[in-house]
N, CA and C of each residue as an Amber inpcrd file, in Angstrom:
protein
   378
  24.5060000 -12.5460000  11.2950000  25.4390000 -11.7230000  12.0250000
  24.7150000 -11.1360000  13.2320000  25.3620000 -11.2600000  14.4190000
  24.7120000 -11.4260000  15.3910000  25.0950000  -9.4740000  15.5050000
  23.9430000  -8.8990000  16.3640000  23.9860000  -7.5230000  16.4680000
  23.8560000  -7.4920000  17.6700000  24.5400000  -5.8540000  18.3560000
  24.7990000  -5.4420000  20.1450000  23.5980000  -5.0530000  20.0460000
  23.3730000  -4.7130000  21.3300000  22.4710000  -4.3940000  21.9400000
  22.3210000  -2.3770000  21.8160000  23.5730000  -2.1340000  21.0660000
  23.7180000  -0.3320000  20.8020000  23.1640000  -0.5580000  19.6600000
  23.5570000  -1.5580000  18.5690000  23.1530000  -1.3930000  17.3680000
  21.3800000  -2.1660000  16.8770000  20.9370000  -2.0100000  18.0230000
  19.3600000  -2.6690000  18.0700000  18.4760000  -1.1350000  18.4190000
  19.3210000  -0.6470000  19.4320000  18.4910000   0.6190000  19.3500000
  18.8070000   1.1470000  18.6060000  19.7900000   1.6620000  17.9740000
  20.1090000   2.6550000  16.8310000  19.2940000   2.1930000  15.5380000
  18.8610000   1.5090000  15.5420000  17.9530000   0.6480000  13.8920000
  16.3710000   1.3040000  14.6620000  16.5160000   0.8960000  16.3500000
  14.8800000   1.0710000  16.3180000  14.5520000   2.4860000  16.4110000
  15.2030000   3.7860000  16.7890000  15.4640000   4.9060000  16.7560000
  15.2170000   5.4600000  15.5390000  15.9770000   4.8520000  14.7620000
  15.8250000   4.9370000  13.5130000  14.8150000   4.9760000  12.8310000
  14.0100000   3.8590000  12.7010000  12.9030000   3.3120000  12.2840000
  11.5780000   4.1660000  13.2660000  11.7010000   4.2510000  14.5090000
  10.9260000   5.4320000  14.9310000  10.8640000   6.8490000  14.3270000
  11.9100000   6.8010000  14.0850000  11.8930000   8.8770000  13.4160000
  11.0650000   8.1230000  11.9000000  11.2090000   7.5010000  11.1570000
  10.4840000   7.0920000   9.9980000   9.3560000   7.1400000  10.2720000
   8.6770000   6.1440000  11.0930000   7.6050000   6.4790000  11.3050000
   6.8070000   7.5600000  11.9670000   7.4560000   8.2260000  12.9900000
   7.0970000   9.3720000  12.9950000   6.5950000  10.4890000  11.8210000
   7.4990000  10.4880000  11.0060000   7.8200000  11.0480000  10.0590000
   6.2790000  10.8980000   9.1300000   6.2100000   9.9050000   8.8820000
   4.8040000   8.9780000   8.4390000   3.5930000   9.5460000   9.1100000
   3.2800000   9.6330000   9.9020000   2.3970000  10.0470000  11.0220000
   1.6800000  11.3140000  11.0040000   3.0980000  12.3630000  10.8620000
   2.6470000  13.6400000  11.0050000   2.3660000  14.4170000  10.2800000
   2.8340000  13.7220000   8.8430000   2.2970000  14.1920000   7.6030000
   0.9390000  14.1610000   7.3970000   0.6630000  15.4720000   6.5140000
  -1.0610000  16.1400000   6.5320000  -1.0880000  15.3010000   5.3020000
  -0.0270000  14.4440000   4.1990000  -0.5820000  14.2750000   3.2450000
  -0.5360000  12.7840000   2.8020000  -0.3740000  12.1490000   4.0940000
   0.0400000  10.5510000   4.3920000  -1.0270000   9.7940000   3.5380000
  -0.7370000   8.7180000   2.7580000  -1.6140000   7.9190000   2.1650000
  -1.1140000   6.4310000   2.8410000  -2.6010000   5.9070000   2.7590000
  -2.3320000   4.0860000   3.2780000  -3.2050000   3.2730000   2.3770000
  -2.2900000   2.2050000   2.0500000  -2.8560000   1.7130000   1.0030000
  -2.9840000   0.1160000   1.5980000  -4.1340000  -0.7100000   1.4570000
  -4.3790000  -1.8960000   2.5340000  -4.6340000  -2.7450000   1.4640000
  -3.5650000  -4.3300000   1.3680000  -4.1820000  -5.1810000   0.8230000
  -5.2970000  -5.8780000   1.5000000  -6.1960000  -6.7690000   1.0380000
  -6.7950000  -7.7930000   1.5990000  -6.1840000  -9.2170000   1.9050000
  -5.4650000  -9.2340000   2.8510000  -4.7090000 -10.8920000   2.7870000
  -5.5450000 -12.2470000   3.5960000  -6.4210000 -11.9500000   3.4570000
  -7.3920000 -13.2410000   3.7440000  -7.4550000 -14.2020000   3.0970000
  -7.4710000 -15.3080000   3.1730000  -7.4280000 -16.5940000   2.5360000
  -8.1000000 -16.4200000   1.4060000  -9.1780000 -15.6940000   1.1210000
  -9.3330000 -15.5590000  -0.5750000  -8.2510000 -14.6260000  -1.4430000
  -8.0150000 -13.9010000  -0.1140000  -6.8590000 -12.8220000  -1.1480000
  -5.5470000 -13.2700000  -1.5480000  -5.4680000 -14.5830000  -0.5670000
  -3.6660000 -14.7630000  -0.4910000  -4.0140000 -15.8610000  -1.5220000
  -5.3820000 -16.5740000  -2.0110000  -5.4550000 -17.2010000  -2.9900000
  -5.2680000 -16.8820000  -4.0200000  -5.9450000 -15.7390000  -4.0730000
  -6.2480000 -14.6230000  -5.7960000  -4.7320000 -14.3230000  -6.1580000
  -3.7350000 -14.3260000  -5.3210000  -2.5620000 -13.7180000  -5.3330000
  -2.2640000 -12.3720000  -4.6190000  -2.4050000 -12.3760000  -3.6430000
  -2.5790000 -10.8230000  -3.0580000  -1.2950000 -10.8050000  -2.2600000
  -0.3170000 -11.7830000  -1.9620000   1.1120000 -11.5810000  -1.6360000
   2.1240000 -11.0540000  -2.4320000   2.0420000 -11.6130000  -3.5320000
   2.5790000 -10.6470000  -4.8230000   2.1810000  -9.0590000  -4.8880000
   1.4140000  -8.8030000  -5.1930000   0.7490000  -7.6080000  -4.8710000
   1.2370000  -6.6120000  -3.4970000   0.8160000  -7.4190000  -2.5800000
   1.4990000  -6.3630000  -1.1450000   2.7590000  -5.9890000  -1.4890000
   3.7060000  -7.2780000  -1.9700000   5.3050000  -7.3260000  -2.0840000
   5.6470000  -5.9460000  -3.0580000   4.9330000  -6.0050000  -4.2340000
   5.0660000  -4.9120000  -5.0880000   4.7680000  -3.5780000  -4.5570000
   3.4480000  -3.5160000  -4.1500000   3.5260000  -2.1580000  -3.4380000
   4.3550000  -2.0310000  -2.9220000   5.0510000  -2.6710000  -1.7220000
   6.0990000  -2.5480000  -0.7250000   7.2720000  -1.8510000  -1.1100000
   7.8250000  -3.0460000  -2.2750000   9.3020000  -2.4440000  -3.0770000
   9.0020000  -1.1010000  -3.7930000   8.1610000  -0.7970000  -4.2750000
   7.5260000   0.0450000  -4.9560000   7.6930000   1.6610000  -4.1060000
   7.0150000   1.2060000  -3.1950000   7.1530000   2.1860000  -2.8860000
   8.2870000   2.7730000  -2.1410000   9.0610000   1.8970000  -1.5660000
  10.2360000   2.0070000  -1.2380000  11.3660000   2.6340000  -2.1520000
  11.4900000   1.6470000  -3.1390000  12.0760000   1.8690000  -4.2650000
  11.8250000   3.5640000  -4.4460000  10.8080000   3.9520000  -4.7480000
  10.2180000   5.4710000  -5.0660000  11.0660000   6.8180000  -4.0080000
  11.0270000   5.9100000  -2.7150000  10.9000000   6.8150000  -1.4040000
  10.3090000   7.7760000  -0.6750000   8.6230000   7.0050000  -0.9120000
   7.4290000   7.5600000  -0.6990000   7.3920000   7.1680000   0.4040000
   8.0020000   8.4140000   1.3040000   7.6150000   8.5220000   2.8390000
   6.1600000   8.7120000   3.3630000   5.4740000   8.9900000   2.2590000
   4.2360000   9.6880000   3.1250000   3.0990000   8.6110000   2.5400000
   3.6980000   7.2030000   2.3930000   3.0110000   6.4400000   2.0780000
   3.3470000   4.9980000   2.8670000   2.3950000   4.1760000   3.5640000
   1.8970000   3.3970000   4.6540000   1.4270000   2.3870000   3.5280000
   2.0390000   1.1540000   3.4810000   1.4500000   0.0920000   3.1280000
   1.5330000  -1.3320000   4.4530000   0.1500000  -1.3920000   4.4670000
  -0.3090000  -2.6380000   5.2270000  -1.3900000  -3.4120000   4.6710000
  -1.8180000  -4.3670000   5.9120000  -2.8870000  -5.2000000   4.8880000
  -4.1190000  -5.5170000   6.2450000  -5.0400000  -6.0170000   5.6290000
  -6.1460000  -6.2340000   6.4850000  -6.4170000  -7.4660000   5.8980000
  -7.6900000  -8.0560000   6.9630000  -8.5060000  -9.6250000   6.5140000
  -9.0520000  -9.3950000   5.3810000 -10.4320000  -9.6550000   5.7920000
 -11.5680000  -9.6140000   4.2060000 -11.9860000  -8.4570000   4.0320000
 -12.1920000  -8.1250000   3.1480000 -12.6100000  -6.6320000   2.2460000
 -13.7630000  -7.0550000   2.0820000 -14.5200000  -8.0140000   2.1540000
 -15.8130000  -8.7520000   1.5220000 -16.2620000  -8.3560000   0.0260000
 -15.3100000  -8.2680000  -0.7660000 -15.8320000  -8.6060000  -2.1290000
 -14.8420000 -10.0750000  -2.2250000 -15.0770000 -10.9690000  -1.8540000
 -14.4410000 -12.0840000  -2.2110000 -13.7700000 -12.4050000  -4.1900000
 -14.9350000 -12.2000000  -4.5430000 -14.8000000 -12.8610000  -6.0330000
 -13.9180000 -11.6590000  -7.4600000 -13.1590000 -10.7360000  -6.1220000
 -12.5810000  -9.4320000  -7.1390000 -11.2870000  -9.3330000  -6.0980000
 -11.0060000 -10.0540000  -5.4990000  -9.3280000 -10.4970000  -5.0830000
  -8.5240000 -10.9090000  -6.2290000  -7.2370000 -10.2500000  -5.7390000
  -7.1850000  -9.3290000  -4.7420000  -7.0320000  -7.9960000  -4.6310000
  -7.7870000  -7.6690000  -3.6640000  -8.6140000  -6.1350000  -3.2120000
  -7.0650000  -5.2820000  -2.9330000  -7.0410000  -3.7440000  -3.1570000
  -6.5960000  -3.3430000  -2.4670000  -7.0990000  -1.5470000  -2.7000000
  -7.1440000  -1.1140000  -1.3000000  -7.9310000  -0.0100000  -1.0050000
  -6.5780000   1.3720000  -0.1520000  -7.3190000   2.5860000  -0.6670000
  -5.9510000   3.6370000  -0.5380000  -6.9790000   4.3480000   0.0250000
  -6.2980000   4.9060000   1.1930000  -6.7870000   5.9320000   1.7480000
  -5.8410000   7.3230000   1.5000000  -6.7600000   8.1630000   1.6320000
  -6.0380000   9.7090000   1.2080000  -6.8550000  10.8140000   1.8950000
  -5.9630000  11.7810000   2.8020000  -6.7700000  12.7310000   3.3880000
  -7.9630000  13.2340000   2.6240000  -8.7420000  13.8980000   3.4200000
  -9.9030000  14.1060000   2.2850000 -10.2930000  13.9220000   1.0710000
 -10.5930000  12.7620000   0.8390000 -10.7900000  11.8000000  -0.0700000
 -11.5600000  10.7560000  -0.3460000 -12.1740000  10.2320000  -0.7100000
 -12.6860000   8.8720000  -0.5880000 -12.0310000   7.7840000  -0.9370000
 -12.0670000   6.6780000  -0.2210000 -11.1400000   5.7760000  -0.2660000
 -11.8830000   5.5990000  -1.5790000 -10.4990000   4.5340000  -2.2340000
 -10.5770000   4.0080000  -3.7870000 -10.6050000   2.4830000  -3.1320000
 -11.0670000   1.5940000  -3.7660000 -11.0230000   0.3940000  -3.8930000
 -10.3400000  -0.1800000  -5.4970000  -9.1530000  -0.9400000  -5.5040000
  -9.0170000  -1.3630000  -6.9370000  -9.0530000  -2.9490000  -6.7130000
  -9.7960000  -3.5480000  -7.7200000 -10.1830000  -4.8880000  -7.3730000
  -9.0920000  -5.5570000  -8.7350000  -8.5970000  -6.9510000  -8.4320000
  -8.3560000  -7.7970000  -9.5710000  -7.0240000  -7.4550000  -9.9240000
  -6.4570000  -7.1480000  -8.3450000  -4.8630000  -6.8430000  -8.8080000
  -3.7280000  -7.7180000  -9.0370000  -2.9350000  -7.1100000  -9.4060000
  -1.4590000  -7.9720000 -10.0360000  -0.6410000  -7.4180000  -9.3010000
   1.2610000  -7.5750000  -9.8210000   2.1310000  -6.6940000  -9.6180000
   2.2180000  -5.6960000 -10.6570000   2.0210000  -5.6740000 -11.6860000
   1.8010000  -4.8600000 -12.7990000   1.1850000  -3.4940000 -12.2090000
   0.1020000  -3.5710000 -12.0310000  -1.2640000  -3.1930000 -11.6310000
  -0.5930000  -2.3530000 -10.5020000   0.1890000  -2.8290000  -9.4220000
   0.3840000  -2.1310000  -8.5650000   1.1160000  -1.3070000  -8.7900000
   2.3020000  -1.6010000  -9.5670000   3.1160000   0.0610000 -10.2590000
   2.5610000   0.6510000 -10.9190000   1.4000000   0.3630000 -11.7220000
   0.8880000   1.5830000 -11.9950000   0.2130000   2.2150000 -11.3390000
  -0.7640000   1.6510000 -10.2340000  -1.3300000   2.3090000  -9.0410000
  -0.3550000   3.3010000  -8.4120000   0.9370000   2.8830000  -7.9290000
   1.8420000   4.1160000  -7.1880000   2.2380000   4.7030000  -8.0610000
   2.8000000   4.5370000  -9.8230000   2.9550000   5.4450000 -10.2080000
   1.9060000   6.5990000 -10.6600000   0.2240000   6.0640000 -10.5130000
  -0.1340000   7.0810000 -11.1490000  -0.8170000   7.8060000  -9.9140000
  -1.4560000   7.1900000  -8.9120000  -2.2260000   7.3640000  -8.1940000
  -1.7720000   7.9740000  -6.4520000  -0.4000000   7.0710000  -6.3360000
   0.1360000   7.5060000  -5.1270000   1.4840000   8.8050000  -5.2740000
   1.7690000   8.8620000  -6.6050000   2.3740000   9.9660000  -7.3750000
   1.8460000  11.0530000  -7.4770000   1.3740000  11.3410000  -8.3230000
   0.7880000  11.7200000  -9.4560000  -0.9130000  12.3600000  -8.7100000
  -1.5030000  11.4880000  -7.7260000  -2.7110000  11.5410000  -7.2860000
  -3.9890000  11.6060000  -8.5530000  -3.9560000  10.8280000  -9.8050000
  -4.5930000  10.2920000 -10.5460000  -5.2830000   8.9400000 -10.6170000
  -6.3610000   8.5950000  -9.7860000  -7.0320000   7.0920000  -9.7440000
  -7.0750000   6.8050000 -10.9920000  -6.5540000   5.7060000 -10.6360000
  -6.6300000   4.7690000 -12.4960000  -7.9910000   4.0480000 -12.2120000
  -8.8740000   4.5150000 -12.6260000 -10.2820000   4.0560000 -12.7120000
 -10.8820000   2.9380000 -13.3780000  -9.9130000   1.9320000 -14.2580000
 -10.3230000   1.3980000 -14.5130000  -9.5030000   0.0360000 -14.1870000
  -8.9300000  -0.1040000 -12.8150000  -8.5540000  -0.9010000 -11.6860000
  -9.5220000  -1.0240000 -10.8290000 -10.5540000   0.0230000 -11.3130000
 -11.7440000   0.6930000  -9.2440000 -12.8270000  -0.5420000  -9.4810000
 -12.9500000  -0.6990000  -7.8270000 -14.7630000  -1.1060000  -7.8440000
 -15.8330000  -1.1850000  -8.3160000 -15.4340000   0.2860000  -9.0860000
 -16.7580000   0.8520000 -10.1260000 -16.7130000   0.5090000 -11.6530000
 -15.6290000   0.3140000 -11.2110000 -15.0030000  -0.2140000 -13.4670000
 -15.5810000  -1.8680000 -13.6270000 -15.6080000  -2.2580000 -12.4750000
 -16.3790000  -3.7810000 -12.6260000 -17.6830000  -4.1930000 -13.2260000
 -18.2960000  -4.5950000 -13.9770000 -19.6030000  -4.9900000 -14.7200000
 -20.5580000  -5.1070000 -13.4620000 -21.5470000  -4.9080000 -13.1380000
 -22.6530000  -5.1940000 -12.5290000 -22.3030000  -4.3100000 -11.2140000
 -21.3110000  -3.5420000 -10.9940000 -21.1540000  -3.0710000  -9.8810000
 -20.7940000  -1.4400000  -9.7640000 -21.2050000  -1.0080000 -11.2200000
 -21.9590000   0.1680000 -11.3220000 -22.8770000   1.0340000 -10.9430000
């Protein structure tokens, strides 16, 4: 269905105040898959997709999901890493879609790292 040229700005207007909205929040979280050819191998499209609906679904405005190249842990794809104002980013390696609702429900909710998704929960990387 073909759309005017009123109803192209009114969507992008739209979608500007959202992101705005996103922006100016002190308590904005971003959460980055790795979609690099090892990640989109490991399954890391599934994963983004879930966060996505997820968080949508929720209507967690003050939450930014995108994705980046390599994370360089290749062999713990797929990666995905949350940033949070004063905080240290989390890394959770060896994700699913599973995995990712519980990440927003516990972590982008809740602000509880499920720690034993993290970087650090991995054998030898203690």
């Amino acid at each position: 269905m073909a759309k005017t040229i009123e109803e192209l700005r009114a969507i992008r207007e739209k979608m500007r105040g959202q992101i705005d909205l996103r922006q100016k929040g002190e308590d904005n979280l971003r959460v980055v898959v790795g979609m690099a050819t090892c990640g989109i191998a490991a399954g890391a499209r599934p994963v983004l997709h879930a966060f996505t609906e997820e968080v949508r679904r929720r209507g967690l405005n003050n939450v930014t999901v995108g994705q980046a190249g390599c994370i360089g842990l290749c062999q713990f794809e797929p990666i995905v890493e949350v940033y949070a104002p004063d905080a240290e980013k989390v890394t959770y390696v060896n994700m699913d879609a599973e995995k990712a609702a519980r990440v927003v429900a516990e972590h982008l909710v809740n602000n509880r790292v499920v720690a034993e998704y993290t970087v650090g929960a991995v054998e030898g990387l203690k």
